[in-house]
C-alpha positions as YAML, in Angstrom:
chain: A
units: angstrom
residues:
- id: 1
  name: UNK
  ca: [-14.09, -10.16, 17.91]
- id: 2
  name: UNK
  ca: [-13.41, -13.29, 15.88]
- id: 3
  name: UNK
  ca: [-9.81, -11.32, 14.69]
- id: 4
  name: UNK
  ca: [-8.99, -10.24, 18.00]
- id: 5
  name: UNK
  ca: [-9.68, -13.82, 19.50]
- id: 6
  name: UNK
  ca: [-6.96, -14.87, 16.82]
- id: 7
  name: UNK
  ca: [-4.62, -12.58, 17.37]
- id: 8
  name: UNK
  ca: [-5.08, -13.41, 21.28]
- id: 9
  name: UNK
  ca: [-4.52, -16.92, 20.58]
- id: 10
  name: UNK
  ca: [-1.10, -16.26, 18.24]
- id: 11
  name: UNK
  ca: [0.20, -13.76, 21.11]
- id: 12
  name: UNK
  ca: [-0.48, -16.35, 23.88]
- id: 13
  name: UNK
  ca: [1.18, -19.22, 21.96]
- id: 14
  name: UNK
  ca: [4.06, -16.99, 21.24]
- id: 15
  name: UNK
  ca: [4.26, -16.52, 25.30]
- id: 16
  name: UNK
  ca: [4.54, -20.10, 26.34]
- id: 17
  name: UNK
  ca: [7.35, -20.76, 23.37]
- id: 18
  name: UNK
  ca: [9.38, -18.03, 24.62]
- id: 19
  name: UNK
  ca: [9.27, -19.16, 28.31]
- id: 20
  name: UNK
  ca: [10.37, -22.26, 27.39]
- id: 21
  name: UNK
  ca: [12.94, -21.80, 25.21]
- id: 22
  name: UNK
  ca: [14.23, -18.56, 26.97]
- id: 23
  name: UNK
  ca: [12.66, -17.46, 30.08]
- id: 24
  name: UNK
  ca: [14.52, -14.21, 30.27]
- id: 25
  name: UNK
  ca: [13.78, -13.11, 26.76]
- id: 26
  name: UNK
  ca: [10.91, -10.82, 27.17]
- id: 27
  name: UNK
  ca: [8.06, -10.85, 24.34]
- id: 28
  name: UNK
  ca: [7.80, -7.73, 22.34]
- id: 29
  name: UNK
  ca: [4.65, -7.29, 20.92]
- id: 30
  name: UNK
  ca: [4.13, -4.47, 18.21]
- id: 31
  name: UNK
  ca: [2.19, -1.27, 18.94]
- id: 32
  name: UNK
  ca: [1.81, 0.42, 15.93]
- id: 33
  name: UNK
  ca: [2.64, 4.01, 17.95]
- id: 34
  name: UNK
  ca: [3.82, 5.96, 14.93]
- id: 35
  name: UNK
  ca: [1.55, 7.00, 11.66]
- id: 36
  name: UNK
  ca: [3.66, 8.96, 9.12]
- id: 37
  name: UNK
  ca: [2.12, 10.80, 6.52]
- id: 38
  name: UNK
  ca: [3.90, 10.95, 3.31]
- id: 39
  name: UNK
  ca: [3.10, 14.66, 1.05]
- id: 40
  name: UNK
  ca: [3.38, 15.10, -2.92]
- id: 41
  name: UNK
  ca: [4.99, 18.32, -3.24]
- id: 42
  name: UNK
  ca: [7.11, 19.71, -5.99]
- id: 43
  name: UNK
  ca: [10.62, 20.37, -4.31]
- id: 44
  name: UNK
  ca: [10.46, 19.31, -1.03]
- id: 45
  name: UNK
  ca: [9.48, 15.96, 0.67]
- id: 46
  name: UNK
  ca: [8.27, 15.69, 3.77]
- id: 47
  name: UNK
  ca: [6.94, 13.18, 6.18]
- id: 48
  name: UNK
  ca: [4.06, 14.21, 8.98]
- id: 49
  name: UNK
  ca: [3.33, 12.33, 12.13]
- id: 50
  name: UNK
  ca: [0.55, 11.27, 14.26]
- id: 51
  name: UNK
  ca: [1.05, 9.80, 17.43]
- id: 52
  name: UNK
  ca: [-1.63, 6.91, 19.13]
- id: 53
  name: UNK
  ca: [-3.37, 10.10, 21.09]
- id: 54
  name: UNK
  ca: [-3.49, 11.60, 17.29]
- id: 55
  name: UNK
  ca: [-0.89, 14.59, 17.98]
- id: 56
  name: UNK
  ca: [-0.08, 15.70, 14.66]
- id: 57
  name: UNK
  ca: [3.62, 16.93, 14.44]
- id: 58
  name: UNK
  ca: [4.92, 18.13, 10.79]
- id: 59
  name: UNK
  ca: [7.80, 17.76, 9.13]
- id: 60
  name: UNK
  ca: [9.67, 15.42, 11.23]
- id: 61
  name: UNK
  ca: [11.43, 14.25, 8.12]
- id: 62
  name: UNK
  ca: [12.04, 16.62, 5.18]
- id: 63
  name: UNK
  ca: [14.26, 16.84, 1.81]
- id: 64
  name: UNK
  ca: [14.98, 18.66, -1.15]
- id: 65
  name: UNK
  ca: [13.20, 15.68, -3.16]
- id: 66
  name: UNK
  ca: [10.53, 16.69, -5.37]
- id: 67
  name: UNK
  ca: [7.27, 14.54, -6.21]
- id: 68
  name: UNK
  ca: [7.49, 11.98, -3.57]
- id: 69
  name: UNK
  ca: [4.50, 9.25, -4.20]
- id: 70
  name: UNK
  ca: [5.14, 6.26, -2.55]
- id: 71
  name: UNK
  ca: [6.79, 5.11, 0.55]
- id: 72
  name: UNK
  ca: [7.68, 0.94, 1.25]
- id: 73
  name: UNK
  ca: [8.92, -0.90, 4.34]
- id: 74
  name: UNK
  ca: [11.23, -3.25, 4.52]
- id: 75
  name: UNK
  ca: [13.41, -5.24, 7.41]
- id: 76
  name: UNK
  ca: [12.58, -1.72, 9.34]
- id: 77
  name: UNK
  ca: [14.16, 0.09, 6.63]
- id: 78
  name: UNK
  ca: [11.63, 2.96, 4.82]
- id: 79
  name: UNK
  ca: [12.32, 3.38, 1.31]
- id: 80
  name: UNK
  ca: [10.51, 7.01, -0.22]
- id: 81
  name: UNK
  ca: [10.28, 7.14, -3.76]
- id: 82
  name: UNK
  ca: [10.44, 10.33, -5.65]
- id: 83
  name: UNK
  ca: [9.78, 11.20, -9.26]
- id: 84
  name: UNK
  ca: [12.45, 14.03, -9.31]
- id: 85
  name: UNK
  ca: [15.38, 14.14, -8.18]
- id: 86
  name: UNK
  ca: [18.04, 14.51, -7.02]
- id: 87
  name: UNK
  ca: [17.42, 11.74, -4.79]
- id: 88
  name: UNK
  ca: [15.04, 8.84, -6.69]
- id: 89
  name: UNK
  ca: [14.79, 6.50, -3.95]
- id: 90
  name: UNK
  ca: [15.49, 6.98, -0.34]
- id: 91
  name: UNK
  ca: [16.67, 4.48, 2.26]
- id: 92
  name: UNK
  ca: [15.71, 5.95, 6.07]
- id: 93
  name: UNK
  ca: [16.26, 4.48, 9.70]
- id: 94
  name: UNK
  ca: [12.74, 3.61, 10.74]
- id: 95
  name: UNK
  ca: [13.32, 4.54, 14.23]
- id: 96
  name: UNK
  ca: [15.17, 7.95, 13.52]
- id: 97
  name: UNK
  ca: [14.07, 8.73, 9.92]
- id: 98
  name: UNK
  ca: [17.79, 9.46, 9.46]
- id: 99
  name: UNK
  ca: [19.45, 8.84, 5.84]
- id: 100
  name: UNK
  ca: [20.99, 5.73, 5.16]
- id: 101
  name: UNK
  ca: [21.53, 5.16, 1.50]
- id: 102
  name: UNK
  ca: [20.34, 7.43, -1.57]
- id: 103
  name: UNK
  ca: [19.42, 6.35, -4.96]
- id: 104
  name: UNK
  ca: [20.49, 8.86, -7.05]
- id: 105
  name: UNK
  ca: [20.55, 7.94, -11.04]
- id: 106
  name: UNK
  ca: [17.47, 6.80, -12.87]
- id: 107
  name: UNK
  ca: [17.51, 5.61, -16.54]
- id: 108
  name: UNK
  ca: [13.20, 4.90, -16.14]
- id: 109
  name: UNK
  ca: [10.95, 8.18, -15.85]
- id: 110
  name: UNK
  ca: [9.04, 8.83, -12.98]
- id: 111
  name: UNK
  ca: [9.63, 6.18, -10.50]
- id: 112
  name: UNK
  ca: [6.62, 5.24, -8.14]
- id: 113
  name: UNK
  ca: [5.54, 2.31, -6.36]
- id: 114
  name: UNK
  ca: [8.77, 0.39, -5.05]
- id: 115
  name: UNK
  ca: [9.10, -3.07, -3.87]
- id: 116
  name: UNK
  ca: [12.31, -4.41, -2.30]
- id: 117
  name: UNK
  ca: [12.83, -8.19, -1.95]
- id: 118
  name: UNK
  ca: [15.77, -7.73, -0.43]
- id: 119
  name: UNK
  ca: [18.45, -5.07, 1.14]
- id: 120
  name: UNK
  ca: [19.57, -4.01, -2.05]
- id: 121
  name: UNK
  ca: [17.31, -5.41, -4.57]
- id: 122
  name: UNK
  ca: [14.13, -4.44, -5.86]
- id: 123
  name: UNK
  ca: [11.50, -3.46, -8.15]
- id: 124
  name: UNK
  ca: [10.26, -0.06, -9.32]
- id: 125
  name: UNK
  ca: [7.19, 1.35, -11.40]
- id: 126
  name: UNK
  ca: [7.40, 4.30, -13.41]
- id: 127
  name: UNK
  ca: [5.68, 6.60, -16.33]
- id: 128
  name: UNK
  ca: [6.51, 7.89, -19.56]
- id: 129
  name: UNK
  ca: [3.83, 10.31, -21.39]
- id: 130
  name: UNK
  ca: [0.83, 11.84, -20.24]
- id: 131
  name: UNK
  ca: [-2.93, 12.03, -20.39]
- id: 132
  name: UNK
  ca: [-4.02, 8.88, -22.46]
- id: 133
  name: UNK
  ca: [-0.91, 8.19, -23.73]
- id: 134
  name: UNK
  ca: [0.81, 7.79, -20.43]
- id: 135
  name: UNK
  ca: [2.56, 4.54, -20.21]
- id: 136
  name: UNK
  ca: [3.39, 2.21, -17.09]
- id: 137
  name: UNK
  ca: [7.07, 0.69, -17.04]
- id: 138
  name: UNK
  ca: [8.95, -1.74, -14.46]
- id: 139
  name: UNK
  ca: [12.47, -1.40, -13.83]
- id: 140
  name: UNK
  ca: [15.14, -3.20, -11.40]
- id: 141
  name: UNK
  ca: [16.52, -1.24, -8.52]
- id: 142
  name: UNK
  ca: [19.71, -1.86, -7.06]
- id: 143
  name: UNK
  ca: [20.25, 0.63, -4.22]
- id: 144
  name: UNK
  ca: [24.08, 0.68, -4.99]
- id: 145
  name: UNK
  ca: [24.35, 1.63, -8.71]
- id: 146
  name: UNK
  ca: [20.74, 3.38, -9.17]
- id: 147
  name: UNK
  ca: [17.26, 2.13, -11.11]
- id: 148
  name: UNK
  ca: [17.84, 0.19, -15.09]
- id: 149
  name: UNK
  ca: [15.91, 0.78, -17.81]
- id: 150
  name: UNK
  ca: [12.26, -0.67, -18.02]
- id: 151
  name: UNK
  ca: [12.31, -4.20, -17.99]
- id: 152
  name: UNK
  ca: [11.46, -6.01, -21.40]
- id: 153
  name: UNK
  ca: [9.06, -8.59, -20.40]
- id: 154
  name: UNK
  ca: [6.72, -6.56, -18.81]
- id: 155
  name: UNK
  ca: [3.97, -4.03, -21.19]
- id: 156
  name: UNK
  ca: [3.59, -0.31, -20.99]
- id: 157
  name: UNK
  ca: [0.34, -1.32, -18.93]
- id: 158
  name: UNK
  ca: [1.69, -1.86, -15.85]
- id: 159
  name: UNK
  ca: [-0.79, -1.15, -13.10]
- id: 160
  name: UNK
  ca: [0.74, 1.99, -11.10]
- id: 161
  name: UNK
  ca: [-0.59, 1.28, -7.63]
- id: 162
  name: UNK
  ca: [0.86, 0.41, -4.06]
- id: 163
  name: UNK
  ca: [-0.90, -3.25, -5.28]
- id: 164
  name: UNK
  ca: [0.90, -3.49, -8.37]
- id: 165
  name: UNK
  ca: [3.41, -5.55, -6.86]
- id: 166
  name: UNK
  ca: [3.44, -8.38, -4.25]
- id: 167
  name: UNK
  ca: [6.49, -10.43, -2.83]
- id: 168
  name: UNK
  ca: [5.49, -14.23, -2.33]
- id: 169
  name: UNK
  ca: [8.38, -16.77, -1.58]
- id: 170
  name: UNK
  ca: [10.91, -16.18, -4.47]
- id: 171
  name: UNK
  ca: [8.17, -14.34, -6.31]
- id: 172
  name: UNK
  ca: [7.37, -10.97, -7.67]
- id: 173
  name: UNK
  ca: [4.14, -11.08, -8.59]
- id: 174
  name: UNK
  ca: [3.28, -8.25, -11.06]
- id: 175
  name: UNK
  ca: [-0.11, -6.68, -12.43]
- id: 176
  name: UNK
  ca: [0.58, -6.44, -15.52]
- id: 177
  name: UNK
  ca: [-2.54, -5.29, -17.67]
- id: 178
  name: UNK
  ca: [-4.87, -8.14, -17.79]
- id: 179
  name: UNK
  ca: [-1.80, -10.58, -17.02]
- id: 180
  name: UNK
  ca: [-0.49, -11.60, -13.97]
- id: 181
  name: UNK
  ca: [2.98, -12.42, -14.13]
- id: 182
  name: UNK
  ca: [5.75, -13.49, -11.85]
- id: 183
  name: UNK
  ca: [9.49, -12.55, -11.60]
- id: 184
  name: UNK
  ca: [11.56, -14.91, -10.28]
- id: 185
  name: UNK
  ca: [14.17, -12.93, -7.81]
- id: 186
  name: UNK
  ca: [16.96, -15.33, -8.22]
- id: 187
  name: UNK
  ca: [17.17, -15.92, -12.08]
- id: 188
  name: UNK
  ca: [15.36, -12.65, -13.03]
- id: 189
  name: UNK
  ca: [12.88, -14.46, -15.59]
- id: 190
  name: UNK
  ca: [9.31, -13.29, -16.00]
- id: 191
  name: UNK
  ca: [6.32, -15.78, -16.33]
- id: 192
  name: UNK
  ca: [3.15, -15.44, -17.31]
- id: 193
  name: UNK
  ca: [1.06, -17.25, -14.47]
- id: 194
  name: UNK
  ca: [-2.86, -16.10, -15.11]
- id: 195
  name: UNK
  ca: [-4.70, -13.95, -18.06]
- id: 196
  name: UNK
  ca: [-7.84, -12.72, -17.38]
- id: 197
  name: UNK
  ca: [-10.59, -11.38, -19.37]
- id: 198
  name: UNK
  ca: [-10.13, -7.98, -17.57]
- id: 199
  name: UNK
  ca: [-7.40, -5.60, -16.60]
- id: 200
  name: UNK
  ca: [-6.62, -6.45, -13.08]
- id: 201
  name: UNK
  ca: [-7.13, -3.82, -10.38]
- id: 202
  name: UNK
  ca: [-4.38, -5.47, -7.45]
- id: 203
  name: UNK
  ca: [-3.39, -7.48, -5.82]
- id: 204
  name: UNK
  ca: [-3.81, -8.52, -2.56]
- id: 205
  name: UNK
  ca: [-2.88, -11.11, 0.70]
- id: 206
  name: UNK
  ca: [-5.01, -12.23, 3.62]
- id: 207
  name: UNK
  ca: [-4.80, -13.46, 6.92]
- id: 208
  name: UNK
  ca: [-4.78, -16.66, 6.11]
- id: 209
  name: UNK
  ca: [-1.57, -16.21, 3.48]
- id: 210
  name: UNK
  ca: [-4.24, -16.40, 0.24]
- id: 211
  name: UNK
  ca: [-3.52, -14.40, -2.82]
- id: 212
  name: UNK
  ca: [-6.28, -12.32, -4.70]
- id: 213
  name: UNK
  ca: [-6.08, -10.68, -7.62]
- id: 214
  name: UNK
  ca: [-9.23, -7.71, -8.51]
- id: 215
  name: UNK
  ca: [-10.33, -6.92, -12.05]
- id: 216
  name: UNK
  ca: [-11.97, -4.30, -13.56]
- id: 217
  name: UNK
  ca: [-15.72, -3.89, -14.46]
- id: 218
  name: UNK
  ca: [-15.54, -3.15, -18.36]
- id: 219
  name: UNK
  ca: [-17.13, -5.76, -20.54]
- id: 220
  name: UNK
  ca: [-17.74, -8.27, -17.37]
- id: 221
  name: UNK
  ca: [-18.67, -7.65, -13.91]
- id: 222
  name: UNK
  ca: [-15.80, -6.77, -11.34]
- id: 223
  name: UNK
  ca: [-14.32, -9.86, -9.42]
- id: 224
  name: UNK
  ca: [-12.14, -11.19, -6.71]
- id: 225
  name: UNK
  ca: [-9.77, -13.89, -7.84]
- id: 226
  name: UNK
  ca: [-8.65, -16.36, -5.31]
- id: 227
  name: UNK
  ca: [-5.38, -17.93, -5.94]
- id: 228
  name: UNK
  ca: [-4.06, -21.60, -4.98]
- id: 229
  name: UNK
  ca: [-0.57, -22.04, -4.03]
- id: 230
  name: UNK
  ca: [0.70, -22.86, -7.11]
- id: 231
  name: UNK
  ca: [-1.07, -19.92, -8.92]
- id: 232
  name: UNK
  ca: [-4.09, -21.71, -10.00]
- id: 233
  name: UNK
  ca: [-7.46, -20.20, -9.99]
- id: 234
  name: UNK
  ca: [-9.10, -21.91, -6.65]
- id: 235
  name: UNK
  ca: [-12.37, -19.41, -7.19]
- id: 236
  name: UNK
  ca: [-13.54, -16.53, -8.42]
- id: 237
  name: UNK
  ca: [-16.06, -14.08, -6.71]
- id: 238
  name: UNK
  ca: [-18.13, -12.23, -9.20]
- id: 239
  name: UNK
  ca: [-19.73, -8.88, -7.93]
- id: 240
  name: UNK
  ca: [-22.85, -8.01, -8.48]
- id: 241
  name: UNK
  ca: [-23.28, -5.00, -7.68]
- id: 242
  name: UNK
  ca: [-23.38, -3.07, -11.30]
- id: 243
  name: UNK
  ca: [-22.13, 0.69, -8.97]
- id: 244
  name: UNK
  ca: [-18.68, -1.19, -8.40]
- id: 245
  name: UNK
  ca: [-16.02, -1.34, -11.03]
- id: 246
  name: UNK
  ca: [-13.07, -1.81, -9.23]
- id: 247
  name: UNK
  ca: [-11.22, 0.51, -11.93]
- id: 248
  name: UNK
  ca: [-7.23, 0.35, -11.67]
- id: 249
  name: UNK
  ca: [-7.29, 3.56, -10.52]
- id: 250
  name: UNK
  ca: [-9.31, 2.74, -7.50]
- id: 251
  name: UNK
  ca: [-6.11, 2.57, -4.86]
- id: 252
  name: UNK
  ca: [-7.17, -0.69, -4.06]
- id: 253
  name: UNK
  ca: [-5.36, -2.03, -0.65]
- id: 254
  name: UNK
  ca: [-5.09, -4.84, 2.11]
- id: 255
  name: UNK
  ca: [-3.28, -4.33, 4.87]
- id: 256
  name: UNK
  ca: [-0.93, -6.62, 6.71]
- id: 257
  name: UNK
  ca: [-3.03, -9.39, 8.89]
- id: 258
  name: UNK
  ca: [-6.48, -8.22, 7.99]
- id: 259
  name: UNK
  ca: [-9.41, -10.49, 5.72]
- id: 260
  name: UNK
  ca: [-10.54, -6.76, 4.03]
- id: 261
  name: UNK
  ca: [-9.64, -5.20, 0.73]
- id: 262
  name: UNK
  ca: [-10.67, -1.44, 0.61]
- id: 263
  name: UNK
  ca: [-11.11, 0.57, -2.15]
- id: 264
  name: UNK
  ca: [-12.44, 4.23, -3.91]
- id: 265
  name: UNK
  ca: [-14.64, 3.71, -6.35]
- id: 266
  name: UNK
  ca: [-13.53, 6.49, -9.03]
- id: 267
  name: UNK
  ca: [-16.73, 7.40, -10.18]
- id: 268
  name: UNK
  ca: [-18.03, 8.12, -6.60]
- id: 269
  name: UNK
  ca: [-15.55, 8.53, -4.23]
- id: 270
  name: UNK
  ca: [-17.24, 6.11, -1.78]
- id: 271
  name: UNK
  ca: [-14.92, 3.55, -0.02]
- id: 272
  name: UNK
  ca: [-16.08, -0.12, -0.56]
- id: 273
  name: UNK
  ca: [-14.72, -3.44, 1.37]
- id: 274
  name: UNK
  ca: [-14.30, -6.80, 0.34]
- id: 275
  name: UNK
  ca: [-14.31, -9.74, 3.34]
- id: 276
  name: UNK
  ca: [-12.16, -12.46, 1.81]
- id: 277
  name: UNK
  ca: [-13.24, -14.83, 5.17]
- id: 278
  name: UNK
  ca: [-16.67, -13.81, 4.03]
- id: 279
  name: UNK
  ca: [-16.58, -13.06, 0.77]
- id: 280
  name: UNK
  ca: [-18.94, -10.55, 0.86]
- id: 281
  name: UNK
  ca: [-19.09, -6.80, -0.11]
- id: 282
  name: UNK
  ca: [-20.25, -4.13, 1.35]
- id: 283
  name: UNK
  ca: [-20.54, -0.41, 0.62]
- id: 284
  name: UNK
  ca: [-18.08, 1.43, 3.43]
- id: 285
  name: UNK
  ca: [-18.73, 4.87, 3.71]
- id: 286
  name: UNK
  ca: [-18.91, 7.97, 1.43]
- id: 287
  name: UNK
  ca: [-15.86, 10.10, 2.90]
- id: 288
  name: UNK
  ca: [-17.27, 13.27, 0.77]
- id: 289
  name: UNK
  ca: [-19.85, 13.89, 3.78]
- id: 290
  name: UNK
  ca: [-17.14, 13.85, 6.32]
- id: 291
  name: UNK
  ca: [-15.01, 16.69, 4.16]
- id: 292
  name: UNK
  ca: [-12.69, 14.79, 2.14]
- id: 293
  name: UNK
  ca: [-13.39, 15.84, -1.92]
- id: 294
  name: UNK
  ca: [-10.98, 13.87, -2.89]
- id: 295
  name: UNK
  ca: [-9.78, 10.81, -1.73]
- id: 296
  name: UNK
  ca: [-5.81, 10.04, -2.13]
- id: 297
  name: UNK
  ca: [-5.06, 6.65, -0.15]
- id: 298
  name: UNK
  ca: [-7.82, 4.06, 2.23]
- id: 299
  name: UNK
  ca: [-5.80, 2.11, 4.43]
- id: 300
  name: UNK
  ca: [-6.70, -0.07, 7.71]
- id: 301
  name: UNK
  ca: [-4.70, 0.09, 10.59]
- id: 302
  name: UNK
  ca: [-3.19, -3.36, 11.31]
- id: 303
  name: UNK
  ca: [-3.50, -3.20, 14.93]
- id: 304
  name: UNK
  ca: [-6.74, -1.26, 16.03]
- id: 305
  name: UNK
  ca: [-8.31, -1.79, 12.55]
- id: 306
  name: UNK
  ca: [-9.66, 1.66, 12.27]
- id: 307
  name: UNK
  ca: [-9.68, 3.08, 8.23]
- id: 308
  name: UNK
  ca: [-7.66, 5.97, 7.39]
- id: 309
  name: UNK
  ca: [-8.97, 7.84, 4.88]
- id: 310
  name: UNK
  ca: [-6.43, 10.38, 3.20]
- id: 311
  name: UNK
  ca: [-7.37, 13.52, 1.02]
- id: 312
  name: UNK
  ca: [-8.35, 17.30, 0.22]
- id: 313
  name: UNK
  ca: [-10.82, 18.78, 2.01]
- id: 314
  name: UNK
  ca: [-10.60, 21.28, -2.03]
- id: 315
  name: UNK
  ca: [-9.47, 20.64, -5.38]
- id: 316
  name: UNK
  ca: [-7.82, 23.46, -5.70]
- id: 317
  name: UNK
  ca: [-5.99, 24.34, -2.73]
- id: 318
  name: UNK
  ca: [-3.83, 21.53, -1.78]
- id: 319
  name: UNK
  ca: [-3.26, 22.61, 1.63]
- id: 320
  name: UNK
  ca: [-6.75, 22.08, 2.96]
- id: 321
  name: UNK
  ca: [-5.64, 18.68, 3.55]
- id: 322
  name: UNK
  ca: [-7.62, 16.04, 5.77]
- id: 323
  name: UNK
  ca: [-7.79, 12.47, 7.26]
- id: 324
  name: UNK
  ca: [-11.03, 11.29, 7.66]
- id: 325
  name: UNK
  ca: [-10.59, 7.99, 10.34]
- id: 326
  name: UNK
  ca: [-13.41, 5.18, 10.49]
- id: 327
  name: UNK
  ca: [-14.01, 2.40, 12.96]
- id: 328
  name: UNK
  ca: [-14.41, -1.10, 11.85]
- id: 329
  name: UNK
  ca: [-18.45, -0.76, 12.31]
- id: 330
  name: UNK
  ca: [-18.29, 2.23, 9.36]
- id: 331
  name: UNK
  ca: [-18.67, 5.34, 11.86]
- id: 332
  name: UNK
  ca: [-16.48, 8.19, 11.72]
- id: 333
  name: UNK
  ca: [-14.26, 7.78, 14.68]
- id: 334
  name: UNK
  ca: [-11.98, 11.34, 14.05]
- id: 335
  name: UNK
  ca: [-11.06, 13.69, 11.67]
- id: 336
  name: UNK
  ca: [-7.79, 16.04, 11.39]
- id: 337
  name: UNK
  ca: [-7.66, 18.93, 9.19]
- id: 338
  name: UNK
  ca: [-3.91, 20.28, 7.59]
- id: 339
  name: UNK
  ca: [-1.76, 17.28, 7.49]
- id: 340
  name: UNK
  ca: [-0.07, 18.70, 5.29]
- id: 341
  name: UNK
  ca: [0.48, 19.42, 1.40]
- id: 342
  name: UNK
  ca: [-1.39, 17.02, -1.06]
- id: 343
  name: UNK
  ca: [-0.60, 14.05, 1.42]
- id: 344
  name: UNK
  ca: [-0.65, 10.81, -1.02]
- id: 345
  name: UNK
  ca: [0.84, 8.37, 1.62]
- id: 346
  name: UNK
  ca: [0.29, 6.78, 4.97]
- id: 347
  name: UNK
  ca: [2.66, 4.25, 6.91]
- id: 348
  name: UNK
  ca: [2.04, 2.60, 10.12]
- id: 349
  name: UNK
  ca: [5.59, 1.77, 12.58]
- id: 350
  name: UNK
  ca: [5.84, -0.29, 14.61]
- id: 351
  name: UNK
  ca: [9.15, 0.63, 15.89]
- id: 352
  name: UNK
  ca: [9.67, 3.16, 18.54]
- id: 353
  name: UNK
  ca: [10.32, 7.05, 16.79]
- id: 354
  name: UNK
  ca: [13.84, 8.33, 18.08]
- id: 355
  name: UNK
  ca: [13.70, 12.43, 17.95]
- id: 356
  name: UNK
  ca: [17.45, 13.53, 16.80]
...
């Protein structure tokens, strides 16, 4: 209630400037109407949809892209990112998920996770190997002449999730092992702003504009790292409960506007949150007795706050697909069964879907 007071508040504010400045200029406030669900199939690519009455439509975007993992927003443009070609990266209209710009050469493996910091300039992660030897890279994207090579500065253990990455001011902050480093997006050099005993797990922003960075639970306890302005360490929040490590691999995420980090815990596939206001944990739910084996992405809706849980309802067949959803208060709000093949990716619009 506290949140939704805020947000009240902001809206409100928001109201009264735009009457005064420009009493004719109506106030558009997002509604968050479109979910698209992103799949990981070999040859195709295709995005699913859910509407706000939770109509699932498929395929209302589709390519001959193979091994898409990762989709990014940004200035209402939505970037997929494939690991084959022929297409790497590609640029959509977020209104009618029509084709803008292609990236089409690659000289790093396996691109991934993408951050743009701005229309044609970004940031890619990608892999080389596999099993235990598989290595993490970073490379530069420039949507007009393709992805570089993997970028010197940064190590082969580059952590490979959708919080690998974070755009602050003139930043890119990277997770970078144990390190956390920045890349400066003017000058291109790398910095090496915090090392911590641990390999760090994300990255994340709050409400309230504060960075934290999550480590591991290996030879110390798993923690949430609160960041100063500058970088520094303002405070660290140890946890204590010896079932959480926080492993890199545990998709942790934060979505826009919200105080709570969510996770999967690897070993058990329950869901945990962290309240940054709070700074408290708490153990979520355990999406295995609502059908979902195996957990592929938790994210929280930015407007009505409910948790999307994304996954396989079977190992083995990856079209028994499911998303579990979750109110705030940890019930299980809805579940929808076959959305589509080995979905690994969900984005919330806030901009109206235009049918071609």
């Amino acid at each position: 209630m506290k949140k939704l007071s805020i947000f009240t508040a902001i809206l409100f504010a928001l109201t009264m400037f735009s009457c005064t400045e420009d009493s004719d200029a109506p106030l558009v406030i997002p509604t968050y109407d479109n979910t698209y669900i992103l799949t990981f199939e070999t040859g195709k690519t295709s995005l699913e949809h859910l509407d706000t009455a939770y109509v699932y439509t498929p395929d209302v975007y589709t390519s001959l892209n193979g091994d898409a993992l990762s989709m990014h927003n940004f200035n209402d443009k939505l970037y997929l990112v494939n690991q084959s070609g022929p297409n790497f990266i590609t640029q959509l209209n977020e209104e009618t998920l029509q084709e803008e710009r292609v990236v089409a050469t690659s000289e790093m493996d396996n691109p991934s996770n993408l951050l743009m910091y701005s229309e044609d300039k970004g940031v890619v992660v990608g892999s080389s190997g596999s099993g235990r030897r598989k290595k993490y890279l970073l490379a530069h994207v420039d949507m007009n002449t393709g992805i570089s090579e993997a970028i010197d500065d940064i190590s082969e253990d580059m952590l490979p999730s959708n919080s690998a990455l974070l755009l602050d001011n003139n930043n890119v902050l990277i997770a970078d092992g144990n390190e956390l480093k920045a890349m400066d997006i003017l000058s291109k050099e790398i910095s090496v702003l915090q090392e911590f005993s641990e390999t760090i797990s994300g990255i994340v922003r709050d409400a309230d504009d504060v960075i934290w960075i999550a480590t591991e639970k290996r030879t110390e306890k798993a923690s949430f790292v609160k960041l100063n302005a500058d970088y520094s360490i303002a405070e660290t929040v140890t946890v204590e409960d010896e079932s959480v490590n926080l492993y890199k691999n545990s998709i942790l995420i934060m979505s826009e506007n919200s105080y709570n980090a969510y996770w999967s815990e690897s070993n058990s596939g329950k869901i945990y949150r962290f309240n940054t206001s709070t700074k408290t944990l708490e153990e979520f739910c355990t999406p295995l007795f609502d059908g979902v084996m195996l957990t592929t992405l938790v994210k929280e809706h930015p407007l009505t706050k409910k948790v999307y849980v994304l996954g396989l309802e079977d190992y083995f067949d990856t079209e028994k697909s499911v998303l579990s959803i979750y109110n705030e208060d940890n019930s299980l709000f809805k579940t929808i069964k076959e959305v589509g093949n080995s979905p690994i990716d969900i984005f919330f619009s806030d901009k109206a879907y235009i049918t071609q």
